[in-house]
mmCIF file of N, CA and C in Angstrom:
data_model
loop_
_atom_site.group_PDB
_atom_site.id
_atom_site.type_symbol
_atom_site.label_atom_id
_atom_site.label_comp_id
_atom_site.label_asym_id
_atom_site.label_seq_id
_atom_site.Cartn_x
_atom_site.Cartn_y
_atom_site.Cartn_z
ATOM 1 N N UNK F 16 -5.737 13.605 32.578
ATOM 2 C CA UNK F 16 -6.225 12.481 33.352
ATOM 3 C C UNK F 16 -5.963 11.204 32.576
ATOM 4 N N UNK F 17 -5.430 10.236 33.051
ATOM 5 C CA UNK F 17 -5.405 9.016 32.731
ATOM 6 C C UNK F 17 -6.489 8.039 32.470
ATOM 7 N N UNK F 18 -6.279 7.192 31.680
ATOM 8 C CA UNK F 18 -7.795 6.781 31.339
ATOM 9 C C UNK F 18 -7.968 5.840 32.120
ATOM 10 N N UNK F 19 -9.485 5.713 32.447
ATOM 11 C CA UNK F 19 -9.669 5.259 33.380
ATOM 12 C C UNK F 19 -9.745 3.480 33.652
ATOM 13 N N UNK F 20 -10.890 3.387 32.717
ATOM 14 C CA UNK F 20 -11.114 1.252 32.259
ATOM 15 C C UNK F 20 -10.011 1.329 30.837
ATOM 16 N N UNK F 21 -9.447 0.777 30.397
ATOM 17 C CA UNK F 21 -8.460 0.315 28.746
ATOM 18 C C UNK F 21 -8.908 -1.078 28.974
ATOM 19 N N UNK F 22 -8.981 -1.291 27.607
ATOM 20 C CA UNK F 22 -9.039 -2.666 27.028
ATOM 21 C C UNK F 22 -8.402 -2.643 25.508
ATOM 22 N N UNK F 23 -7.760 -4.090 25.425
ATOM 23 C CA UNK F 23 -7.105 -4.063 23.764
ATOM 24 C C UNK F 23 -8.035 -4.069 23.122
ATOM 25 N N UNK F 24 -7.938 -3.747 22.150
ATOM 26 C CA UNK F 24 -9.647 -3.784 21.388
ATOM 27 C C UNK F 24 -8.761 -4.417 20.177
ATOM 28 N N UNK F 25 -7.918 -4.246 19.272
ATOM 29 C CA UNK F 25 -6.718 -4.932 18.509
ATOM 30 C C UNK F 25 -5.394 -4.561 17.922
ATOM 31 N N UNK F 26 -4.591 -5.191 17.200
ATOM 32 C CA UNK F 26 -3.624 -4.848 16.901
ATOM 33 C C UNK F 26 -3.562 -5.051 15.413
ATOM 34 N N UNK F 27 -2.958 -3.796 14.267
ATOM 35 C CA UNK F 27 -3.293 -4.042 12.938
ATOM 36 C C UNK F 27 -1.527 -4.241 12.448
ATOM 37 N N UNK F 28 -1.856 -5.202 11.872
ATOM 38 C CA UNK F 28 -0.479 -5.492 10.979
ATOM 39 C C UNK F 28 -1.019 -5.401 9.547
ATOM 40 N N UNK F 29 0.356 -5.102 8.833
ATOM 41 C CA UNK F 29 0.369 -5.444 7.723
ATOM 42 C C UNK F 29 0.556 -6.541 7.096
ATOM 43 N N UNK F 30 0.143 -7.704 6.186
ATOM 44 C CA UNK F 30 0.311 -8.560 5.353
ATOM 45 C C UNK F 30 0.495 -8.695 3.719
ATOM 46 N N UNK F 31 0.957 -9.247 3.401
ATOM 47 C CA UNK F 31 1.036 -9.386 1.998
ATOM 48 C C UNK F 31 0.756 -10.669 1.379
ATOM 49 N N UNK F 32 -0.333 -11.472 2.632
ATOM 50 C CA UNK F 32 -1.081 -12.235 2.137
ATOM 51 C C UNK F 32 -2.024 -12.575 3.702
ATOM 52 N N UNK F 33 -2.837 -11.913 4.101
ATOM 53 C CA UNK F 33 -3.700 -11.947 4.959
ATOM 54 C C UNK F 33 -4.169 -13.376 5.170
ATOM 55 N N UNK F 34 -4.930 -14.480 4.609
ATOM 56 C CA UNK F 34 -5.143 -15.868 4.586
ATOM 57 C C UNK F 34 -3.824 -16.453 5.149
ATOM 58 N N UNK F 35 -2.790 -16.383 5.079
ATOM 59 C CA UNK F 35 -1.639 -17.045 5.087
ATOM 60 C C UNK F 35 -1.348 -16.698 6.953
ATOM 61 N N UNK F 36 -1.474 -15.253 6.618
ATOM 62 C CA UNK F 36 -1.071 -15.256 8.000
ATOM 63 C C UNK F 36 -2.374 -15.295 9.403
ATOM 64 N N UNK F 37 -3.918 -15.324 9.231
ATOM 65 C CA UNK F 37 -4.415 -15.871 9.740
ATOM 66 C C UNK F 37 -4.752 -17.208 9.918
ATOM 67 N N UNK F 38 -3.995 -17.651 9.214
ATOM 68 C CA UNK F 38 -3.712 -19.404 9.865
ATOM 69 C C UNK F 38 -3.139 -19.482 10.458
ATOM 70 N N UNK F 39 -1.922 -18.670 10.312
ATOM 71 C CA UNK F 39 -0.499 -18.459 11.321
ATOM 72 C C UNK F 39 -0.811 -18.259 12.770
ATOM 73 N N UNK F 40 -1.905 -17.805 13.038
ATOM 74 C CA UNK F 40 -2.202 -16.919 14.608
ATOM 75 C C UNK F 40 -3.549 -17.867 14.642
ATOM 76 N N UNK F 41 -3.875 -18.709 14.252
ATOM 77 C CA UNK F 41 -5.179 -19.832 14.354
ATOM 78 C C UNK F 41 -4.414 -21.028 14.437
ATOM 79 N N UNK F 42 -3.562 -20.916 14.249
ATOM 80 C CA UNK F 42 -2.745 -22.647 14.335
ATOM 81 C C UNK F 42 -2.061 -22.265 15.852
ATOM 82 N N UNK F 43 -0.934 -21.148 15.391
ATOM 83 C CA UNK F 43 -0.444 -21.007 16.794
ATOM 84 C C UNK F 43 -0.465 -20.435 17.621
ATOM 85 N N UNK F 44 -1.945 -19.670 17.975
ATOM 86 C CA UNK F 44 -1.827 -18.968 19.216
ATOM 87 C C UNK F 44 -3.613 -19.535 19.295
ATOM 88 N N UNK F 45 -4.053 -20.394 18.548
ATOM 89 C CA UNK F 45 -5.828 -20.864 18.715
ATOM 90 C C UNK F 45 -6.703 -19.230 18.373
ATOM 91 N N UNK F 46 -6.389 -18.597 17.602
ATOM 92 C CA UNK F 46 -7.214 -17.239 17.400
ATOM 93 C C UNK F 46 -8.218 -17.893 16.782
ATOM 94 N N UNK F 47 -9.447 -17.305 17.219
ATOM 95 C CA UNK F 47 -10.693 -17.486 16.546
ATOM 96 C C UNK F 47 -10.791 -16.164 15.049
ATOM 97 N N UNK F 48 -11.361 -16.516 13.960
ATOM 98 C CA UNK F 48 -11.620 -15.864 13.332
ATOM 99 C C UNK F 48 -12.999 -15.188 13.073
ATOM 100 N N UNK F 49 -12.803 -14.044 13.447
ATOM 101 C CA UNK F 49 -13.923 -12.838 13.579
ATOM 102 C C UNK F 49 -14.014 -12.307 11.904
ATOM 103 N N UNK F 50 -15.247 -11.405 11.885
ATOM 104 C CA UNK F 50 -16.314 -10.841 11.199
ATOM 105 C C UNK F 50 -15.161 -9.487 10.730
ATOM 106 N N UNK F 51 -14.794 -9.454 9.775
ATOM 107 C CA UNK F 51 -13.717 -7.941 9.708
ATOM 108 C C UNK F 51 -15.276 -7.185 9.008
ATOM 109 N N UNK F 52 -14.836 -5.900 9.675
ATOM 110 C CA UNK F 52 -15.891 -4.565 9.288
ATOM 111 C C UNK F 52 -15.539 -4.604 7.316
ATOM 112 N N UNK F 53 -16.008 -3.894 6.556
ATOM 113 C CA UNK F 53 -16.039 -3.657 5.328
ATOM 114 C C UNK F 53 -15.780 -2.339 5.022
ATOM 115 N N UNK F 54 -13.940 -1.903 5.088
ATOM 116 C CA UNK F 54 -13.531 -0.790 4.743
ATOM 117 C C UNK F 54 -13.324 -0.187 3.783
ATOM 118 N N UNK F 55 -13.981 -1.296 2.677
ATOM 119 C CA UNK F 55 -13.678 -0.695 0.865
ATOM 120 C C UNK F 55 -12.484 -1.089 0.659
ATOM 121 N N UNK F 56 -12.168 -0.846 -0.877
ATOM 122 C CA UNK F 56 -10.638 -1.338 -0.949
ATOM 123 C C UNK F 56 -9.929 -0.198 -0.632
ATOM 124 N N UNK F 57 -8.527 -0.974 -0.114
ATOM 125 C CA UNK F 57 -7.480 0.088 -0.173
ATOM 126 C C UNK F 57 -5.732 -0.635 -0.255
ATOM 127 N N UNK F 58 -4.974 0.250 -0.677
ATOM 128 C CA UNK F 58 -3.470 -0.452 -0.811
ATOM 129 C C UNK F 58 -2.849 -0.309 0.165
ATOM 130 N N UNK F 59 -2.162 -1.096 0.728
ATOM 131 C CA UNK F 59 -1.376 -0.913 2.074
ATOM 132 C C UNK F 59 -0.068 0.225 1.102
ATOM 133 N N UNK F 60 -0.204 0.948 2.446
ATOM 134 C CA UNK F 60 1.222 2.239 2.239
ATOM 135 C C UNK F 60 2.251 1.640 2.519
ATOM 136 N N UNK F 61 3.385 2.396 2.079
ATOM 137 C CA UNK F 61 4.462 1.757 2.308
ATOM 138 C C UNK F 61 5.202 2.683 3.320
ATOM 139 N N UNK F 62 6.458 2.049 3.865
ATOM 140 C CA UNK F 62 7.134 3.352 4.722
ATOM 141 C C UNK F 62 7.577 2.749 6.451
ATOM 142 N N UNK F 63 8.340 3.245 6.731
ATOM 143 C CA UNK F 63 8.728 2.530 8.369
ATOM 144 C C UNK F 63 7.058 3.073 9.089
ATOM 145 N N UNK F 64 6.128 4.151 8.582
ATOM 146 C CA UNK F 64 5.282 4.140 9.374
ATOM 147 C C UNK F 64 3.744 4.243 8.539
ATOM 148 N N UNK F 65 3.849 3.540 8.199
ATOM 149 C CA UNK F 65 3.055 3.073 7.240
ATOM 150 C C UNK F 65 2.640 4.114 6.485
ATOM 151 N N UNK F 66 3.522 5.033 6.023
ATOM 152 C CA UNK F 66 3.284 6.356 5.788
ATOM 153 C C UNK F 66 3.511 6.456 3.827
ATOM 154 N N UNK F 67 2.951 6.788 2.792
ATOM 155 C CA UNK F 67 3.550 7.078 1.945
ATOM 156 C C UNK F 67 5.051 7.440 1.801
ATOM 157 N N UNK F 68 5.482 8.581 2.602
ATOM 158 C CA UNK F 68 6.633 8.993 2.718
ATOM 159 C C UNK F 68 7.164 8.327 4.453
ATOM 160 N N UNK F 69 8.598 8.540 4.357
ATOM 161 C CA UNK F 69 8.979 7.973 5.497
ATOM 162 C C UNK F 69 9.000 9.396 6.140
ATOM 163 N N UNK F 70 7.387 9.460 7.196
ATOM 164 C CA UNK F 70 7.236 10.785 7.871
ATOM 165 C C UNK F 70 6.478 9.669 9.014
ATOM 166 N N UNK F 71 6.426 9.947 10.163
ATOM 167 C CA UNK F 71 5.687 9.727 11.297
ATOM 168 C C UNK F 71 4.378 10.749 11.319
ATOM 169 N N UNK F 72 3.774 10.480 10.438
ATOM 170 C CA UNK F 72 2.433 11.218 10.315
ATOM 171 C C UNK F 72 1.119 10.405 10.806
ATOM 172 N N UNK F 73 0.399 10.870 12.276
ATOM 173 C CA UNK F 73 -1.131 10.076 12.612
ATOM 174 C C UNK F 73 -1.702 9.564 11.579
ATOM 175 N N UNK F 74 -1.983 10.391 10.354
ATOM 176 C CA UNK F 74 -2.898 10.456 9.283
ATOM 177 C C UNK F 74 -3.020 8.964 9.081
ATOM 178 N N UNK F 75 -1.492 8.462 9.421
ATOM 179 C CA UNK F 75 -1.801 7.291 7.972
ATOM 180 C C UNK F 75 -1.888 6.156 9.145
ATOM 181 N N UNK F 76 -1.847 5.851 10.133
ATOM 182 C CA UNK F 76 -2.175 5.045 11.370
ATOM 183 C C UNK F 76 -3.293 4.009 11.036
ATOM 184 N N UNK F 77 -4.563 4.230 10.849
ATOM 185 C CA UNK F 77 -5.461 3.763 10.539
ATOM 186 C C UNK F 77 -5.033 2.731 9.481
ATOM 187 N N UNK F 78 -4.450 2.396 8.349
ATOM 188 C CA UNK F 78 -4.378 1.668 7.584
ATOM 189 C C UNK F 78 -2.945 0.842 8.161
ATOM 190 N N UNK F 79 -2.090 1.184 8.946
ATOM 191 C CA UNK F 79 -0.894 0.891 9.099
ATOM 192 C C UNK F 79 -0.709 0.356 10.459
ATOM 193 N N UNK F 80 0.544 -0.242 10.971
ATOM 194 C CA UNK F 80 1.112 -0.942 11.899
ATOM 195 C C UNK F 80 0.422 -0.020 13.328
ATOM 196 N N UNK F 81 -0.056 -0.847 14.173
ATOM 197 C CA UNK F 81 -0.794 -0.055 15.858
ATOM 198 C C UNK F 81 -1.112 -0.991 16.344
ATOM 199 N N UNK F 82 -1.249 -0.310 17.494
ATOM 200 C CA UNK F 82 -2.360 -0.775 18.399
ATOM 201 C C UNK F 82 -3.134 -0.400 19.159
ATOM 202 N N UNK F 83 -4.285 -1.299 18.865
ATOM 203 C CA UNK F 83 -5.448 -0.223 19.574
ATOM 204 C C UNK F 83 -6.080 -0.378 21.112
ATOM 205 N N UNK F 84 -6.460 0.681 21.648
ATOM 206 C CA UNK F 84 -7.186 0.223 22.991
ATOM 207 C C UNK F 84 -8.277 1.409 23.199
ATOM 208 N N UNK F 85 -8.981 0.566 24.318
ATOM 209 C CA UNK F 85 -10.430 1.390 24.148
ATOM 210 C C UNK F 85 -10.284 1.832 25.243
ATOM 211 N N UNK F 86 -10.518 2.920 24.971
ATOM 212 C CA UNK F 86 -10.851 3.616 26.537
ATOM 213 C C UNK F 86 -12.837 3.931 27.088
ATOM 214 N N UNK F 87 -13.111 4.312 28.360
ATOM 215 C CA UNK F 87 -14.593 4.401 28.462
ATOM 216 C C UNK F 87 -14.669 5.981 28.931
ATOM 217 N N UNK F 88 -13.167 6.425 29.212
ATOM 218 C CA UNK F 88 -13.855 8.317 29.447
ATOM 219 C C UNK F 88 -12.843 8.755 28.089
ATOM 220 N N UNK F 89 -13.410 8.631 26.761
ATOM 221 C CA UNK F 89 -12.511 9.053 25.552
ATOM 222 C C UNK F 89 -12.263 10.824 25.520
ATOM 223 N N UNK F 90 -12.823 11.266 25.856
ATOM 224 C CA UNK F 90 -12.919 12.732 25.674
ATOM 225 C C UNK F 90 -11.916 13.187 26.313
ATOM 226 N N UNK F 91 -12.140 12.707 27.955
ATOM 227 C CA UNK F 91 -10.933 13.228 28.884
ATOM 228 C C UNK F 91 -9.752 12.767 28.644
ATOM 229 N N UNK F 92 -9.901 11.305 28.163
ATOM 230 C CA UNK F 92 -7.769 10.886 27.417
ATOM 231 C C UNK F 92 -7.593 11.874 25.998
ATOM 232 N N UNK F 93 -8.446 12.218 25.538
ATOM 233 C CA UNK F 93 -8.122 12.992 23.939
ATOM 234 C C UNK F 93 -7.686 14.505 24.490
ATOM 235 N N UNK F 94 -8.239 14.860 25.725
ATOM 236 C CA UNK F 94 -7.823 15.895 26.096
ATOM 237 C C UNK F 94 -6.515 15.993 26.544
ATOM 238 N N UNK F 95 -5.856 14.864 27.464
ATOM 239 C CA UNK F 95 -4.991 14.718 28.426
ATOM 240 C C UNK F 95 -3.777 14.571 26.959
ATOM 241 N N UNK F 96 -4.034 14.127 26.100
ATOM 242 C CA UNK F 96 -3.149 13.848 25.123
ATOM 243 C C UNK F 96 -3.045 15.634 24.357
ATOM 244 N N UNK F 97 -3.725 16.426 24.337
ATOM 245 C CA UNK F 97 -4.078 17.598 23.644
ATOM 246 C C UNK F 97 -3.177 18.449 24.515
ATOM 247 N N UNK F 98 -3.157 17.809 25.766
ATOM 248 C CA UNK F 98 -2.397 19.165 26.994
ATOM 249 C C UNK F 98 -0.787 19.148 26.962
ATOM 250 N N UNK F 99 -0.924 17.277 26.637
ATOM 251 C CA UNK F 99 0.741 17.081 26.278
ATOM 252 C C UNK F 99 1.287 17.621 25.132
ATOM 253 N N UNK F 100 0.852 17.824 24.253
ATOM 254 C CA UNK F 100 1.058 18.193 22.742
ATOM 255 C C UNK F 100 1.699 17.111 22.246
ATOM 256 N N UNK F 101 0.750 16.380 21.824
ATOM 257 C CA UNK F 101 0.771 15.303 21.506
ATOM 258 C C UNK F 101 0.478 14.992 20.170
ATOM 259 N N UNK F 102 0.665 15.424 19.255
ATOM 260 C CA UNK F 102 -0.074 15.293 17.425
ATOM 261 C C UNK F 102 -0.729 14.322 17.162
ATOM 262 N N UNK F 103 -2.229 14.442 16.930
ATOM 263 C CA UNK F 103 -3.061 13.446 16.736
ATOM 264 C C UNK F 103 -3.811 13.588 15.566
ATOM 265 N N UNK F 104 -4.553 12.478 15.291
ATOM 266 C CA UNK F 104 -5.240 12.472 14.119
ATOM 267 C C UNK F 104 -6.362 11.740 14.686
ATOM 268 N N UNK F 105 -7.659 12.662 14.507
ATOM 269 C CA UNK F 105 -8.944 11.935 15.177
ATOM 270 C C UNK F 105 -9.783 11.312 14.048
ATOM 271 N N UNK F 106 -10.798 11.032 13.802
ATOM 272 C CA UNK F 106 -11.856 10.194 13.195
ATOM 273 C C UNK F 106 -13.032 9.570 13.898
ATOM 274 N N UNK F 107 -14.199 9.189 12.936
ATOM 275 C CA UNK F 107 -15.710 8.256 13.597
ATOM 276 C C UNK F 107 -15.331 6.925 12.701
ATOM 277 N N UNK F 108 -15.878 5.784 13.654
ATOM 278 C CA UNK F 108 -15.966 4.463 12.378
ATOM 279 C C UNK F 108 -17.435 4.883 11.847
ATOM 280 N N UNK F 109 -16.888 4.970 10.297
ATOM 281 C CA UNK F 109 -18.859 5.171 9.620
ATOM 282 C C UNK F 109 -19.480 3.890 9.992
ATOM 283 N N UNK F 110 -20.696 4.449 10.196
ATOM 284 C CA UNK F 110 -21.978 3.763 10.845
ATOM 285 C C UNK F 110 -21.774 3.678 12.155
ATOM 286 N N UNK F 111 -20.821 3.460 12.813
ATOM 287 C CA UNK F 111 -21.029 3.150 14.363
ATOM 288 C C UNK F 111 -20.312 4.591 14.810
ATOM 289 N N UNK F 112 -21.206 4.137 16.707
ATOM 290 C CA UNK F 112 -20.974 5.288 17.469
ATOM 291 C C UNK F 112 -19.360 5.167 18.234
ATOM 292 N N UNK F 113 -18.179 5.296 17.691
ATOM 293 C CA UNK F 113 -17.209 4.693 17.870
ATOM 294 C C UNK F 113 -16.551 6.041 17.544
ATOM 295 N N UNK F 114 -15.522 6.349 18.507
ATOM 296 C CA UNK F 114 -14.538 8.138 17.882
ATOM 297 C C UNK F 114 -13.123 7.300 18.230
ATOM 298 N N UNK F 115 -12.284 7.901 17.470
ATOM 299 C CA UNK F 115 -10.975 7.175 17.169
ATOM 300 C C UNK F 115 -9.754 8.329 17.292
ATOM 301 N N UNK F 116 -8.664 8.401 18.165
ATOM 302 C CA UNK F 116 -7.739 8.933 18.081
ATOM 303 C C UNK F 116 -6.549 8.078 17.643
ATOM 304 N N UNK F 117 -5.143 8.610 16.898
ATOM 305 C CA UNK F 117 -4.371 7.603 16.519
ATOM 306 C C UNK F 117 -3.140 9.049 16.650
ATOM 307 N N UNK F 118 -1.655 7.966 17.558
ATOM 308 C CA UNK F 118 -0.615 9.159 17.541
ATOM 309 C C UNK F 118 0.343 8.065 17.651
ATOM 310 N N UNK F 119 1.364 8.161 18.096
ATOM 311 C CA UNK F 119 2.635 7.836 18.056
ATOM 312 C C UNK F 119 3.000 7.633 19.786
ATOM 313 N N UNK F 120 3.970 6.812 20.226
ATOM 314 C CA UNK F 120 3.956 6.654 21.333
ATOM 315 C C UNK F 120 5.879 7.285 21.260
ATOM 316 N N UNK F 121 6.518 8.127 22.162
ATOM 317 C CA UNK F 121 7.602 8.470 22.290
ATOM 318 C C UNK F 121 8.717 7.080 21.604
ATOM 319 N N UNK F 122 8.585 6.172 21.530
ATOM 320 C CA UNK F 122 9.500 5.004 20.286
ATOM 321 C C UNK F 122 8.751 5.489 19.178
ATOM 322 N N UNK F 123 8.108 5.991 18.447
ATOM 323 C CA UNK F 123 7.657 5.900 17.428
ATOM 324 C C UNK F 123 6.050 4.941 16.903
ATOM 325 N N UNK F 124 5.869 3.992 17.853
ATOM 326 C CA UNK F 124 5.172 3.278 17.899
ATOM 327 C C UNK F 124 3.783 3.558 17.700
ATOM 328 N N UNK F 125 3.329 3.382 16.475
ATOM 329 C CA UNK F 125 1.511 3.665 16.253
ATOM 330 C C UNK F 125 0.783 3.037 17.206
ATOM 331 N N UNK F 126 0.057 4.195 17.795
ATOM 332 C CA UNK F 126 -1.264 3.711 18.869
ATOM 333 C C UNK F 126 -3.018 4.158 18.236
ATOM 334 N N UNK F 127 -3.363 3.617 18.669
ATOM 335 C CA UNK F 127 -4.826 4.232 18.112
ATOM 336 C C UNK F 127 -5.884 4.067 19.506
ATOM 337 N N UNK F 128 -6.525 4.679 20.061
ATOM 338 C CA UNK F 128 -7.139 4.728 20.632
ATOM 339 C C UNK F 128 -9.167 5.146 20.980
ATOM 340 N N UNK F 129 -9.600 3.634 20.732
ATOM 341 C CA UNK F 129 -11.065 4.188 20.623
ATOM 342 C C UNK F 129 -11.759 4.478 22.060
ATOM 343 N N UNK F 130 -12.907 4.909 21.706
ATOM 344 C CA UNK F 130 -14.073 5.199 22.389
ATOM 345 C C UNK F 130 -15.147 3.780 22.687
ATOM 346 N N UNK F 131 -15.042 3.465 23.545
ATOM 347 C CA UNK F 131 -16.548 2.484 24.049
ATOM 348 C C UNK F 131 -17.569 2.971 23.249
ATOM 349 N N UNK F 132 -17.677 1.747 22.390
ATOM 350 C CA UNK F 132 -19.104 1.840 21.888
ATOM 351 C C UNK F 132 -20.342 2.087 22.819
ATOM 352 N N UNK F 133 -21.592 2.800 22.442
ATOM 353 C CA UNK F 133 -22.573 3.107 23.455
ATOM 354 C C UNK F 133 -23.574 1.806 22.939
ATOM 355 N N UNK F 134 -24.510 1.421 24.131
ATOM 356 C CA UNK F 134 -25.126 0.667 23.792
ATOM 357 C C UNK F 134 -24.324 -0.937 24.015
ATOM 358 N N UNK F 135 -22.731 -0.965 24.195
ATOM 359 C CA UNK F 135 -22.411 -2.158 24.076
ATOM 360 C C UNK F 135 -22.447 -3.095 25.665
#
């Protein structure tokens, strides 16, 4: 089944100077600057997929090049993706009620796909 409501929820790039390039998207596209969650440190991977090795592996999605969208029936798209055989890599955001799938779109293209927060 196709999901039903989607919304972008965001898109993660890599930088090699984050300040620099949120001015870049605040000067020229008027982005407001939001509250980033507190993921601990970590080193951006290297790789065409943001992969240690140049492998198209879900695993490493989360830290690397995507984009994300939320879906509101998550279970039934995680399924519909499970029937395709689709290789995924699931996850929770700690502390929130938030479930996270992340795969590859037939280009290669990192997707990540959350769950509607409850309560929101």
């Amino acid at each position: 089944m196709a999901a039903k409501v989607v919304s972008l929820s965001h898109i993660s790039r890599e930088s090699s100077d984050i300040k620099r390039l949120a001015k870049f998207y605040q000067e020229i596209f008027g982005f407001e600057e939001i509250e980033s969650p507190n993921f601990g440190e970590f080193k951006l991977p290297e790789g065409p997929w943001s992969a240690t090795s140049p492998v198209a592996d879900p695993k490493h999605l989360p830290r690397g090049h995507h984009i994300c969208l939320s879906v509101s029936n998550f279970e039934s798209f995680l399924q519909t993706l499970k029937d395709k055989g689709i290789e995924t890599f699931e996850r929770s955001v700690p502390g929130r009620n938030i479930k996270q799938v992340f795969f590859f779109d037939p280009d290669g293209n990192g997707l990540e796909v959350a769950s509607v927060e409850e309560g929101s």
